[in-house]
Amino acid sequence: MEAVKKCISEGKAVLGIEFGSTRIKAVLIDDKHAPIASGAHDWENRLENGIWTYSLDDIWTGLQDCYSKLAEDVKNQYGITLTKVAAIGFSAMMHGYMPFNKEGELMVPFRTWRNNLQEQASNELTKLFDFHIPQRWSIAHLYQAILNGEEHVKDITFITTLEGYIHWKLTGKKVLGIGENSGMFPIDSETKYYNKKMIAQFDELIADKNYPWKLEEILPGVLLAGESAGTLTEEGAKLLDVSGNLEAGIPLCPPEGDAGTGMVATNAVTVRTGNVSAGTSAFSMAVLEKDLSKAYDEIDLVTTPTGHAVAMVHCNNCTSDLNAWVNIFKEFAESFGMKVDMNELFGTLYNKALEGDADCGGLLAYNYFSGEHITGFEEGRPLFVRKPDSKFSLANFMRAHLLTSLGVLKVGNDILAKEGVKLDKITGHGGLFKTPVVGQKLLAAALDCPVTVMETAGEGGAWGIALLAAYMVWKDEGETLEAYLDKKVFAGQEGTTLAPDKKDVDGFNEFIKRYEEGLSIERAAVEALK
């Protein structure tokens, strides 16, 4: 306790803040990289005029509330008013689209990763570059706005992502970490910069529009992990901490997306390592030894925070429908006057799934709150369906919803398996793994590969971006991020590893066959329920 107090009072703690889909979380770590305080603010995206978005007011009030709760936690635990930290890092949901004019005004509502309305742009750019451009990438959003003839495009002076926007307003610097840059526009892993050939191709593609900007002029600068990304300005300090206690001049690390922070939080930044983040959305990352044989629509090529090539399988939907069903069971219990502990409820229902048939007894579910690029959906409708003779039990019901939360992830990773991508370890993190064993066991079945979960798995991306901020200020001369994480953060942390059970693997394969055959049911639901 005294050591932690000294660390905080001397301004040696490090702060990480991540904007997740449903929660903004702040984590303060000490000089041993251990979380010592936290704060959180719950928020939710909204569908407005057909666009998934968060308002600027949502963003700033959420950030300020999250930070004030962290400062309050520090005060309550240690009796210290937080005035200074060694470094700060910001992270957020990957990609999306925030275009600004020369006055610094956001010209259209923030378009999040969740929007699947950029199919034409995605297809045309993929063909032009011979490189898969996902719909959620910023360049796809920009080109779709051009194709749609949107008035604001001509006035753009800067486009960025959510954490890039926060960072800019707090430091004045228009930069991103390379991992997040790689979700705005393709990165050349040799030069550790945007692909110059593709930038020229894009400028030529839109030359007839006669916009007053070239693409490179409106993209954020590219920074690698460990590089300085500016300092907290006086205005930025007041914007972050409305109490006015936080001092200006604190260094900030390059802002990263939740893919990059997930890799860091699971020590999966070296070649032949991978991780799976499973929460509101899900994605897997595999750090590649060599390039894939061709471009796949289902696979995104991004980078680690240090610029290594990564194959990413990104799924818009994971646990949202599962959580909705758990809440139905909560409502049921409360109708009988029972007081429900949500952790106990999740644990009970998740463990019930392990009693079910390996293939879920013929039950089928789709967790599509929104569209899924990998399976070809612009919109989604959560759906549960069974045949009259299916084995309809609570265990099979829960197992079906757990398996379907990993369904799209499995479809994408089966492609990587056929490509011969080999990984020495996969680490799981995120809400799906909070209940011990269950999510881990089913993910091992989905990927047919051992899965490790560390004790820190629940810390997530806020801890990951705090580690990147710590690396910037605490690394030794010439020390790589990989070495820093191995020796100073994760040394001695083995976690628990579960190998796949053949029965589970075979059952998941049977389920996924039914899942792929039943996609026409999901399509019919989208068409019928407008």
Coordinates of C-alpha atoms in Angstrom, one line a residue:
M1 CA 0.0 0.0 0.0
E2 CA 2.8 2.5 0.9
A3 CA 4.7 1.7 -2.3
V4 CA 1.5 2.3 -4.4
K5 CA 0.8 5.6 -2.6
K6 CA 4.4 6.7 -3.2
C7 CA 4.1 5.8 -6.9
I8 CA 0.8 7.8 -7.3
S9 CA 1.9 10.8 -5.2
E10 CA 5.2 11.1 -7.1
G11 CA 3.4 11.0 -10.4
K12 CA 4.9 7.7 -11.5
A13 CA 1.7 5.8 -12.2
V14 CA 0.5 5.4 -15.8
L15 CA -3.1 5.9 -17.1
G16 CA -4.8 4.0 -19.9
I17 CA -8.3 4.8 -21.2
E18 CA -10.2 2.8 -23.8
F19 CA -13.6 3.6 -25.4
G20 CA -15.2 0.2 -25.9
S21 CA -18.6 -0.4 -27.5
T22 CA -20.6 -0.4 -24.3
R23 CA -18.1 1.0 -21.7
I24 CA -15.4 3.6 -21.4
K25 CA -12.8 2.2 -19.0
A26 CA -9.8 3.9 -17.3
V27 CA -7.1 1.9 -15.6
L28 CA -4.2 3.3 -13.6
I29 CA -1.1 1.1 -13.3
D30 CA 1.9 1.2 -11.0
D31 CA 5.6 0.9 -11.9
K32 CA 5.2 -2.9 -11.8
H33 CA 2.4 -2.7 -14.4
A34 CA -0.3 -3.8 -12.0
P35 CA -3.7 -2.1 -12.0
I36 CA -4.1 0.0 -8.9
A37 CA -7.3 2.0 -9.6
S38 CA -10.0 2.1 -12.2
G39 CA -13.1 4.0 -13.4
A40 CA -15.8 3.3 -15.9
H41 CA -18.7 4.8 -17.7
D42 CA -21.4 2.8 -19.5
W43 CA -22.6 4.0 -22.8
E44 CA -24.4 2.7 -25.9
N45 CA -24.3 3.5 -29.6
R46 CA -27.6 4.5 -31.2
L47 CA -29.0 4.0 -34.6
E48 CA -29.9 7.4 -36.1
N49 CA -31.0 7.9 -39.7
G50 CA -29.7 4.4 -40.4
I51 CA -26.2 5.1 -39.0
W52 CA -24.7 3.6 -35.9
T53 CA -23.2 6.5 -34.0
Y54 CA -22.2 8.2 -30.7
S55 CA -22.6 12.0 -30.3
L56 CA -19.8 14.3 -29.4
D57 CA -21.6 15.0 -26.2
D58 CA -21.7 11.2 -25.5
I59 CA -17.9 11.1 -26.1
W60 CA -16.9 14.0 -23.8
T61 CA -19.3 13.5 -21.0
G62 CA -18.5 9.8 -21.0
L63 CA -14.7 10.5 -20.9
Q64 CA -15.1 13.0 -18.1
D65 CA -17.3 10.8 -16.0
C66 CA -14.9 7.9 -16.5
Y67 CA -11.9 9.9 -15.5
S68 CA -13.6 11.5 -12.5
K69 CA -14.6 8.0 -11.2
L70 CA -11.0 6.9 -11.6
A71 CA -9.8 10.0 -9.6
E72 CA -12.5 9.2 -7.0
D73 CA -11.3 5.6 -6.8
V74 CA -7.7 6.9 -6.2
K75 CA -8.9 9.2 -3.5
N76 CA -11.1 6.6 -1.8
Q77 CA -8.4 3.9 -1.8
Y78 CA -5.2 5.9 -1.1
G79 CA -6.4 9.3 0.1
I80 CA -4.5 11.0 -2.7
T81 CA -5.8 13.7 -5.1
L82 CA -4.6 12.7 -8.6
T83 CA -2.7 15.6 -10.2
K84 CA 0.0 14.0 -12.3
V85 CA 0.9 10.7 -14.0
A86 CA 4.0 9.5 -15.9
A87 CA 2.1 9.0 -19.2
I88 CA -1.4 8.6 -20.7
G89 CA -2.7 6.5 -23.6
F90 CA -6.0 6.4 -25.4
S91 CA -7.6 3.6 -27.3
A92 CA -11.0 3.0 -28.9
M93 CA -13.0 0.8 -31.1
M94 CA -11.2 0.4 -34.4
H95 CA -11.7 2.5 -37.5
G96 CA -14.9 4.2 -38.5
Y97 CA -15.1 7.7 -39.9
M98 CA -14.8 11.2 -38.4
P99 CA -14.2 13.9 -41.0
F100 CA -13.3 17.5 -39.9
N101 CA -13.2 20.8 -41.8
K102 CA -10.7 23.6 -41.4
E103 CA -12.5 25.0 -38.4
G104 CA -12.1 21.7 -36.7
E105 CA -15.8 20.9 -36.8
L106 CA -17.1 17.3 -37.2
M107 CA -19.1 17.5 -40.5
V108 CA -21.2 14.3 -40.2
P109 CA -22.1 12.2 -37.1
F110 CA -19.3 9.8 -36.1
R111 CA -19.8 6.7 -38.2
T112 CA -18.7 3.7 -36.2
W113 CA -17.2 0.3 -37.2
R114 CA -20.7 -1.2 -36.8
N115 CA -22.0 0.4 -40.1
N116 CA -22.1 -2.0 -43.0
L117 CA -23.2 0.5 -45.7
Q118 CA -19.9 0.7 -47.5
E119 CA -20.1 -2.4 -49.6
Q120 CA -19.7 -0.7 -53.0
A121 CA -16.7 1.2 -51.8
S122 CA -15.2 -1.9 -50.1
N123 CA -15.6 -3.9 -53.3
E124 CA -14.2 -1.3 -55.7
L125 CA -11.2 -0.4 -53.5
T126 CA -10.4 -4.1 -52.9
K127 CA -10.4 -4.6 -56.7
L128 CA -8.3 -1.4 -57.3
F129 CA -5.6 -2.3 -54.7
D130 CA -5.8 -6.1 -55.0
F131 CA -5.9 -5.9 -51.2
H132 CA -9.0 -6.5 -49.0
I133 CA -10.5 -3.2 -47.8
P134 CA -13.2 -4.0 -45.1
Q135 CA -16.3 -1.8 -45.0
R136 CA -15.5 -0.5 -41.5
W137 CA -12.1 1.0 -42.6
S138 CA -12.0 4.8 -42.8
I139 CA -10.9 4.7 -46.5
A140 CA -14.1 2.7 -47.3
H141 CA -16.2 5.2 -45.4
L142 CA -14.5 8.1 -47.2
Y143 CA -14.9 6.6 -50.7
Q144 CA -18.5 5.6 -50.1
A145 CA -19.2 9.2 -49.1
I146 CA -17.6 10.2 -52.4
L147 CA -19.7 7.6 -54.3
N148 CA -22.8 8.9 -52.6
G149 CA -22.0 12.5 -53.6
E150 CA -22.0 13.7 -50.0
E151 CA -21.6 17.5 -49.8
H152 CA -19.1 17.5 -46.9
V153 CA -16.3 15.7 -48.7
K154 CA -14.9 18.7 -50.5
D155 CA -14.4 20.5 -47.2
I156 CA -12.4 17.8 -45.4
T157 CA -9.1 18.8 -44.0
F158 CA -8.6 15.8 -41.6
I159 CA -10.1 12.4 -41.0
T160 CA -9.4 10.3 -38.0
T161 CA -10.8 7.6 -35.7
L162 CA -12.4 8.0 -32.2
E163 CA -9.1 7.7 -30.2
G164 CA -7.3 9.9 -32.8
Y165 CA -10.0 12.6 -32.2
I166 CA -9.6 12.4 -28.4
H167 CA -5.8 12.5 -28.7
W168 CA -5.9 15.5 -31.1
K169 CA -8.2 17.5 -28.8
L170 CA -6.0 16.8 -25.7
T171 CA -2.6 17.3 -27.4
G172 CA -3.1 19.2 -30.6
K173 CA -1.4 16.3 -32.5
K174 CA -3.1 14.6 -35.5
V175 CA -1.5 11.2 -35.2
L176 CA -2.3 7.5 -34.6
G177 CA -0.4 4.4 -33.7
I178 CA 0.4 2.3 -36.7
G179 CA -1.9 -0.5 -35.7
E180 CA -4.9 1.9 -36.0
N181 CA -3.4 3.6 -39.0
S182 CA -3.6 0.2 -40.7
G183 CA -7.4 0.2 -40.3
M184 CA -7.7 3.6 -41.9
F185 CA -5.6 2.8 -45.0
P186 CA -3.2 -0.1 -45.9
I187 CA 0.2 0.0 -44.4
D188 CA 3.5 -1.1 -46.0
S189 CA 5.1 -3.3 -43.3
E190 CA 8.6 -2.6 -44.9
T191 CA 8.4 1.2 -44.7
K192 CA 6.1 1.3 -41.6
Y193 CA 4.0 3.9 -43.4
Y194 CA 0.9 4.1 -45.6
N195 CA 1.2 2.2 -48.9
K196 CA 2.4 5.0 -51.3
K197 CA 1.4 3.1 -54.4
M198 CA -2.2 2.7 -53.2
I199 CA -2.4 6.3 -52.1
A200 CA -1.4 7.3 -55.6
Q201 CA -4.0 4.9 -57.0
F202 CA -6.7 6.4 -54.8
D203 CA -5.8 10.0 -55.7
E204 CA -6.0 9.0 -59.4
L205 CA -9.3 7.3 -58.9
I206 CA -11.0 10.5 -57.6
A207 CA -9.0 13.0 -59.7
D208 CA -12.0 14.0 -61.7
K209 CA -13.8 15.2 -58.5
N210 CA -11.2 18.1 -58.3
Y211 CA -11.2 18.1 -54.5
P212 CA -8.8 20.6 -52.9
W213 CA -7.1 17.9 -51.0
K214 CA -4.9 14.8 -51.6
L215 CA -5.4 11.7 -49.5
E216 CA -2.1 11.8 -47.7
E217 CA -2.8 15.4 -46.6
I218 CA -5.9 14.5 -44.6
L219 CA -4.7 11.2 -43.0
P220 CA -3.2 11.2 -39.5
G221 CA 0.5 10.8 -39.0
V222 CA 1.9 7.3 -38.4
L223 CA 3.7 6.5 -35.2
L224 CA 5.2 3.3 -33.8
A225 CA 4.8 2.0 -30.2
G226 CA 7.4 3.7 -28.0
E227 CA 7.4 6.9 -29.9
S228 CA 6.3 10.2 -28.4
A229 CA 2.9 11.5 -29.5
G230 CA 2.8 14.8 -27.8
T231 CA 1.9 16.1 -24.3
L232 CA -1.3 17.1 -22.6
T233 CA -2.1 20.8 -23.2
E234 CA -3.6 23.2 -20.6
E235 CA -6.9 23.0 -22.6
G236 CA -6.6 19.2 -22.8
A237 CA -6.1 18.8 -19.1
K238 CA -9.3 20.9 -18.4
L239 CA -11.2 18.8 -21.0
L240 CA -10.2 15.5 -19.4
D241 CA -10.4 16.5 -15.7
V242 CA -13.3 18.9 -15.1
S243 CA -12.1 19.3 -11.4
G244 CA -9.0 21.1 -12.7
N245 CA -6.6 19.0 -10.6
L246 CA -4.8 17.3 -13.4
E247 CA -1.6 19.1 -14.6
A248 CA -0.7 19.7 -18.2
G249 CA 2.6 18.5 -19.8
I250 CA 2.0 14.8 -19.3
P251 CA 3.4 12.8 -22.3
L252 CA 0.9 10.7 -24.3
C253 CA 1.7 7.5 -26.3
P254 CA 0.4 7.0 -29.9
P255 CA -3.3 6.3 -29.7
E256 CA -4.2 2.7 -30.7
G257 CA -7.3 0.8 -31.7
D258 CA -8.7 -2.0 -29.5
A259 CA -7.0 -4.6 -31.8
G260 CA -3.6 -3.3 -30.9
T261 CA -4.3 -3.0 -27.2
G262 CA -5.8 -6.5 -27.2
M263 CA -2.5 -7.8 -28.7
V264 CA -0.5 -6.0 -26.0
A265 CA -2.8 -7.1 -23.2
T266 CA -2.4 -10.7 -24.2
N267 CA 1.4 -10.6 -25.0
A268 CA 0.5 -11.6 -28.6
V269 CA 2.7 -9.2 -30.6
T270 CA 5.4 -11.6 -31.8
V271 CA 5.3 -13.9 -34.9
R272 CA 3.3 -17.1 -34.5
T273 CA 1.3 -15.7 -31.6
G274 CA -2.4 -14.8 -31.7
N275 CA -5.2 -13.6 -29.6
V276 CA -9.0 -13.5 -29.6
S277 CA -11.0 -10.7 -28.1
A278 CA -14.6 -11.7 -27.4
G279 CA -17.1 -9.1 -26.1
T280 CA -19.7 -7.0 -27.8
S281 CA -17.8 -7.7 -31.0
A282 CA -15.1 -10.4 -31.6
F283 CA -11.9 -10.5 -33.5
S284 CA -8.9 -12.8 -33.8
M285 CA -5.4 -11.6 -34.6
A286 CA -2.6 -13.9 -36.0
V287 CA 0.9 -12.4 -36.3
L288 CA 2.1 -13.8 -39.7
E289 CA 5.4 -15.4 -40.6
K290 CA 4.7 -14.9 -44.3
D291 CA 2.2 -13.2 -46.5
L292 CA -1.1 -15.0 -47.4
S293 CA -1.2 -16.5 -50.9
K294 CA -3.9 -14.1 -52.0
A295 CA -6.4 -11.4 -50.8
Y296 CA -9.5 -12.8 -49.0
D297 CA -12.6 -10.7 -48.4
E298 CA -13.0 -12.4 -45.0
I299 CA -9.5 -11.6 -43.8
D300 CA -8.2 -8.1 -42.9
L301 CA -4.5 -7.4 -43.0
V302 CA -3.4 -5.0 -40.3
T303 CA -0.4 -4.6 -38.1
T304 CA 0.9 -4.9 -34.6
P305 CA 1.7 -1.6 -32.7
T306 CA 5.2 -2.0 -34.0
G307 CA 4.2 -2.7 -37.7
H308 CA 4.3 -6.5 -38.1
A309 CA 1.7 -7.9 -40.5
V310 CA -1.3 -9.4 -38.8
A311 CA -4.2 -11.5 -40.3
M312 CA -7.4 -10.3 -38.6
V313 CA -10.8 -11.9 -38.6
H314 CA -13.3 -9.3 -37.4
C315 CA -16.9 -10.0 -36.4
N316 CA -19.4 -7.2 -35.7
N317 CA -21.4 -9.4 -33.3
C318 CA -20.4 -11.6 -30.4
T319 CA -22.1 -11.5 -26.9
S320 CA -24.9 -8.9 -27.4
D321 CA -27.6 -11.5 -28.1
L322 CA -26.2 -13.8 -25.4
N323 CA -26.4 -11.0 -22.9
A324 CA -29.9 -10.2 -23.9
W325 CA -31.0 -13.8 -23.2
V326 CA -29.2 -13.7 -19.8
N327 CA -31.2 -10.6 -19.0
I328 CA -34.4 -12.4 -19.9
F329 CA -33.5 -15.1 -17.3
K330 CA -32.8 -12.3 -14.8
E331 CA -36.2 -10.8 -15.4
F332 CA -37.8 -14.2 -15.0
A333 CA -36.0 -14.8 -11.7
E334 CA -36.9 -11.3 -10.4
S335 CA -40.6 -12.0 -11.3
F336 CA -40.5 -14.7 -8.6
G337 CA -39.0 -12.3 -6.1
M338 CA -35.4 -13.6 -6.4
K339 CA -32.5 -11.3 -6.0
V340 CA -30.1 -12.0 -8.8
D341 CA -26.3 -11.6 -8.8
M342 CA -25.4 -11.1 -12.4
N343 CA -21.9 -12.8 -12.1
E344 CA -23.6 -15.8 -10.5
L345 CA -26.3 -15.9 -13.2
F346 CA -23.8 -15.7 -16.1
G347 CA -21.6 -18.4 -14.4
T348 CA -24.6 -20.7 -13.9
L349 CA -25.9 -20.4 -17.4
Y350 CA -22.5 -20.6 -19.1
N351 CA -21.6 -23.7 -17.1
K352 CA -25.0 -25.2 -18.0
A353 CA -23.9 -25.1 -21.7
L354 CA -21.2 -27.6 -20.9
E355 CA -23.9 -30.1 -20.0
G356 CA -25.4 -29.8 -23.5
D357 CA -24.9 -32.0 -26.6
A358 CA -21.7 -31.1 -28.5
D359 CA -23.6 -30.0 -31.5
C360 CA -26.3 -28.3 -29.4
G361 CA -28.9 -30.9 -30.2
G362 CA -29.9 -29.5 -33.5
L363 CA -30.6 -26.0 -32.2
L364 CA -29.6 -22.9 -34.3
A365 CA -29.1 -19.3 -33.4
Y366 CA -27.8 -16.2 -35.1
N367 CA -26.5 -13.3 -32.9
Y368 CA -26.7 -10.7 -35.7
F369 CA -27.6 -7.4 -34.0
S370 CA -25.9 -5.7 -37.0
G371 CA -24.6 -7.0 -40.3
E372 CA -21.6 -9.3 -40.8
H373 CA -19.2 -8.8 -43.7
I374 CA -17.7 -12.3 -43.6
T375 CA -21.1 -14.0 -44.1
G376 CA -22.4 -11.2 -46.4
F377 CA -25.0 -9.3 -44.3
E378 CA -25.5 -5.5 -44.3
E379 CA -28.0 -5.8 -41.5
G380 CA -28.8 -8.4 -38.9
R381 CA -31.8 -9.8 -37.0
P382 CA -31.1 -11.9 -33.8
L383 CA -32.7 -15.2 -34.4
F384 CA -33.3 -18.6 -32.7
V385 CA -34.7 -21.5 -34.6
R386 CA -35.2 -25.3 -34.1
K387 CA -36.9 -28.2 -35.7
P388 CA -39.7 -29.9 -33.8
D389 CA -37.5 -32.9 -33.0
S390 CA -34.4 -30.9 -31.9
K391 CA -33.3 -31.5 -28.3
F392 CA -34.6 -28.3 -26.8
S393 CA -33.1 -28.0 -23.3
L394 CA -31.6 -25.1 -21.3
A395 CA -28.1 -26.7 -21.7
N396 CA -28.5 -26.9 -25.5
F397 CA -30.1 -23.5 -25.7
M398 CA -27.1 -21.8 -23.9
R399 CA -24.6 -23.8 -25.8
A400 CA -26.2 -22.8 -29.1
H401 CA -25.9 -19.1 -28.2
L402 CA -22.3 -19.5 -27.0
L403 CA -21.3 -21.3 -30.2
T404 CA -23.1 -18.8 -32.4
S405 CA -21.3 -16.0 -30.7
L406 CA -18.1 -17.6 -32.1
G407 CA -19.7 -18.7 -35.4
V408 CA -18.4 -15.9 -37.7
L409 CA -15.0 -16.1 -36.0
K410 CA -14.8 -19.8 -36.9
V411 CA -15.8 -19.2 -40.5
G412 CA -12.9 -16.8 -40.9
N413 CA -10.3 -18.8 -39.0
D414 CA -11.1 -21.9 -41.0
I415 CA -9.8 -20.0 -44.0
L416 CA -6.5 -19.2 -42.2
A417 CA -6.2 -22.9 -41.3
K418 CA -6.4 -23.9 -44.9
E419 CA -3.7 -21.2 -45.7
G420 CA -1.4 -23.1 -43.3
V421 CA -1.2 -20.3 -40.8
K422 CA 0.4 -21.8 -37.7
L423 CA 0.4 -20.3 -34.2
D424 CA 2.3 -21.4 -31.1
K425 CA -0.3 -19.9 -28.8
I426 CA -3.6 -18.2 -28.8
T427 CA -4.7 -16.1 -25.9
G428 CA -8.3 -15.2 -25.1
H429 CA -9.5 -12.0 -23.5
G430 CA -12.7 -10.0 -23.1
G431 CA -16.1 -10.5 -21.4
L432 CA -16.7 -14.0 -22.9
F433 CA -13.9 -15.4 -20.7
K434 CA -14.9 -13.8 -17.3
T435 CA -16.7 -17.1 -16.4
P436 CA -13.7 -19.5 -16.0
V437 CA -13.3 -22.4 -18.5
V438 CA -16.5 -22.2 -20.5
G439 CA -15.7 -19.6 -23.2
Q440 CA -12.1 -20.8 -23.3
K441 CA -13.1 -24.4 -23.8
L442 CA -15.6 -23.5 -26.6
L443 CA -13.1 -21.2 -28.4
A444 CA -10.5 -24.1 -28.3
A445 CA -13.1 -26.2 -30.1
A446 CA -13.9 -23.5 -32.6
L447 CA -10.2 -23.0 -33.6
D448 CA -9.1 -26.6 -32.9
C449 CA -6.2 -25.1 -31.0
P450 CA -5.1 -24.7 -27.3
V451 CA -6.3 -21.5 -25.8
T452 CA -4.7 -19.6 -22.9
V453 CA -6.4 -17.2 -20.6
M454 CA -4.3 -15.1 -18.2
E455 CA -5.4 -13.7 -14.9
T456 CA -5.2 -10.3 -16.5
A457 CA -7.7 -11.3 -19.3
G458 CA -10.4 -9.2 -17.7
E459 CA -8.3 -6.1 -17.7
G460 CA -8.7 -5.7 -21.4
G461 CA -7.7 -2.8 -23.7
A462 CA -7.5 -0.1 -21.1
W463 CA -4.7 -2.0 -19.4
G464 CA -3.2 -2.7 -22.9
I465 CA -3.0 1.0 -23.8
A466 CA -1.6 1.7 -20.3
L467 CA 1.2 -0.8 -21.1
L468 CA 1.9 1.0 -24.3
A469 CA 2.1 4.3 -22.5
A470 CA 4.4 2.7 -19.9
Y471 CA 6.6 1.2 -22.6
M472 CA 7.1 4.7 -24.1
V473 CA 8.4 6.2 -20.8
W474 CA 10.0 3.2 -19.1
K475 CA 11.7 1.2 -21.9
D476 CA 15.5 0.7 -22.0
E477 CA 17.5 2.1 -24.8
G478 CA 16.9 -0.1 -27.9
E479 CA 14.4 -2.4 -26.0
T480 CA 11.7 -3.8 -28.3
L481 CA 8.1 -3.9 -27.3
E482 CA 8.2 -7.7 -27.6
A483 CA 11.2 -7.9 -25.1
Y484 CA 9.6 -5.3 -22.8
L485 CA 6.4 -7.3 -22.5
D486 CA 8.1 -10.6 -22.1
K487 CA 10.6 -9.5 -19.5
K488 CA 8.9 -6.7 -17.6
V489 CA 5.2 -7.3 -17.8
F490 CA 4.4 -11.0 -18.4
A491 CA 7.4 -12.7 -16.9
G492 CA 6.2 -15.6 -14.7
Q493 CA 2.5 -15.2 -15.9
E494 CA 1.6 -18.5 -17.4
G495 CA -2.2 -18.3 -17.3
T496 CA -4.3 -21.4 -17.8
T497 CA -4.3 -23.3 -21.1
L498 CA -7.0 -25.7 -22.4
A499 CA -6.4 -28.0 -25.3
P500 CA -9.4 -28.7 -27.6
D501 CA -11.6 -31.7 -26.8
K502 CA -12.2 -33.8 -29.9
K503 CA -15.8 -34.3 -29.0
D504 CA -16.3 -30.5 -28.8
V505 CA -14.4 -29.9 -32.0
D506 CA -16.6 -32.4 -33.9
G507 CA -19.7 -31.0 -32.3
F508 CA -18.7 -27.4 -33.3
N509 CA -18.0 -28.5 -36.9
E510 CA -21.5 -30.1 -37.0
F511 CA -23.0 -26.9 -35.6
I512 CA -21.1 -24.7 -38.1
K513 CA -22.3 -26.8 -41.0
R514 CA -25.9 -26.2 -39.9
Y515 CA -25.1 -22.5 -39.3
E516 CA -23.8 -22.0 -42.9
E517 CA -26.7 -24.0 -44.4
G518 CA -29.2 -21.8 -42.3
L519 CA -27.9 -18.4 -43.4
S520 CA -30.8 -18.2 -45.8
I521 CA -33.1 -18.2 -42.8
E522 CA -31.2 -15.1 -41.4
R523 CA -31.5 -13.5 -44.8
A524 CA -35.2 -14.0 -44.9
A525 CA -35.5 -12.5 -41.4
V526 CA -33.7 -9.4 -42.5
E527 CA -35.9 -9.1 -45.6
A528 CA -39.2 -9.8 -43.7
L529 CA -38.5 -7.6 -40.6
K530 CA -37.8 -4.2 -42.0

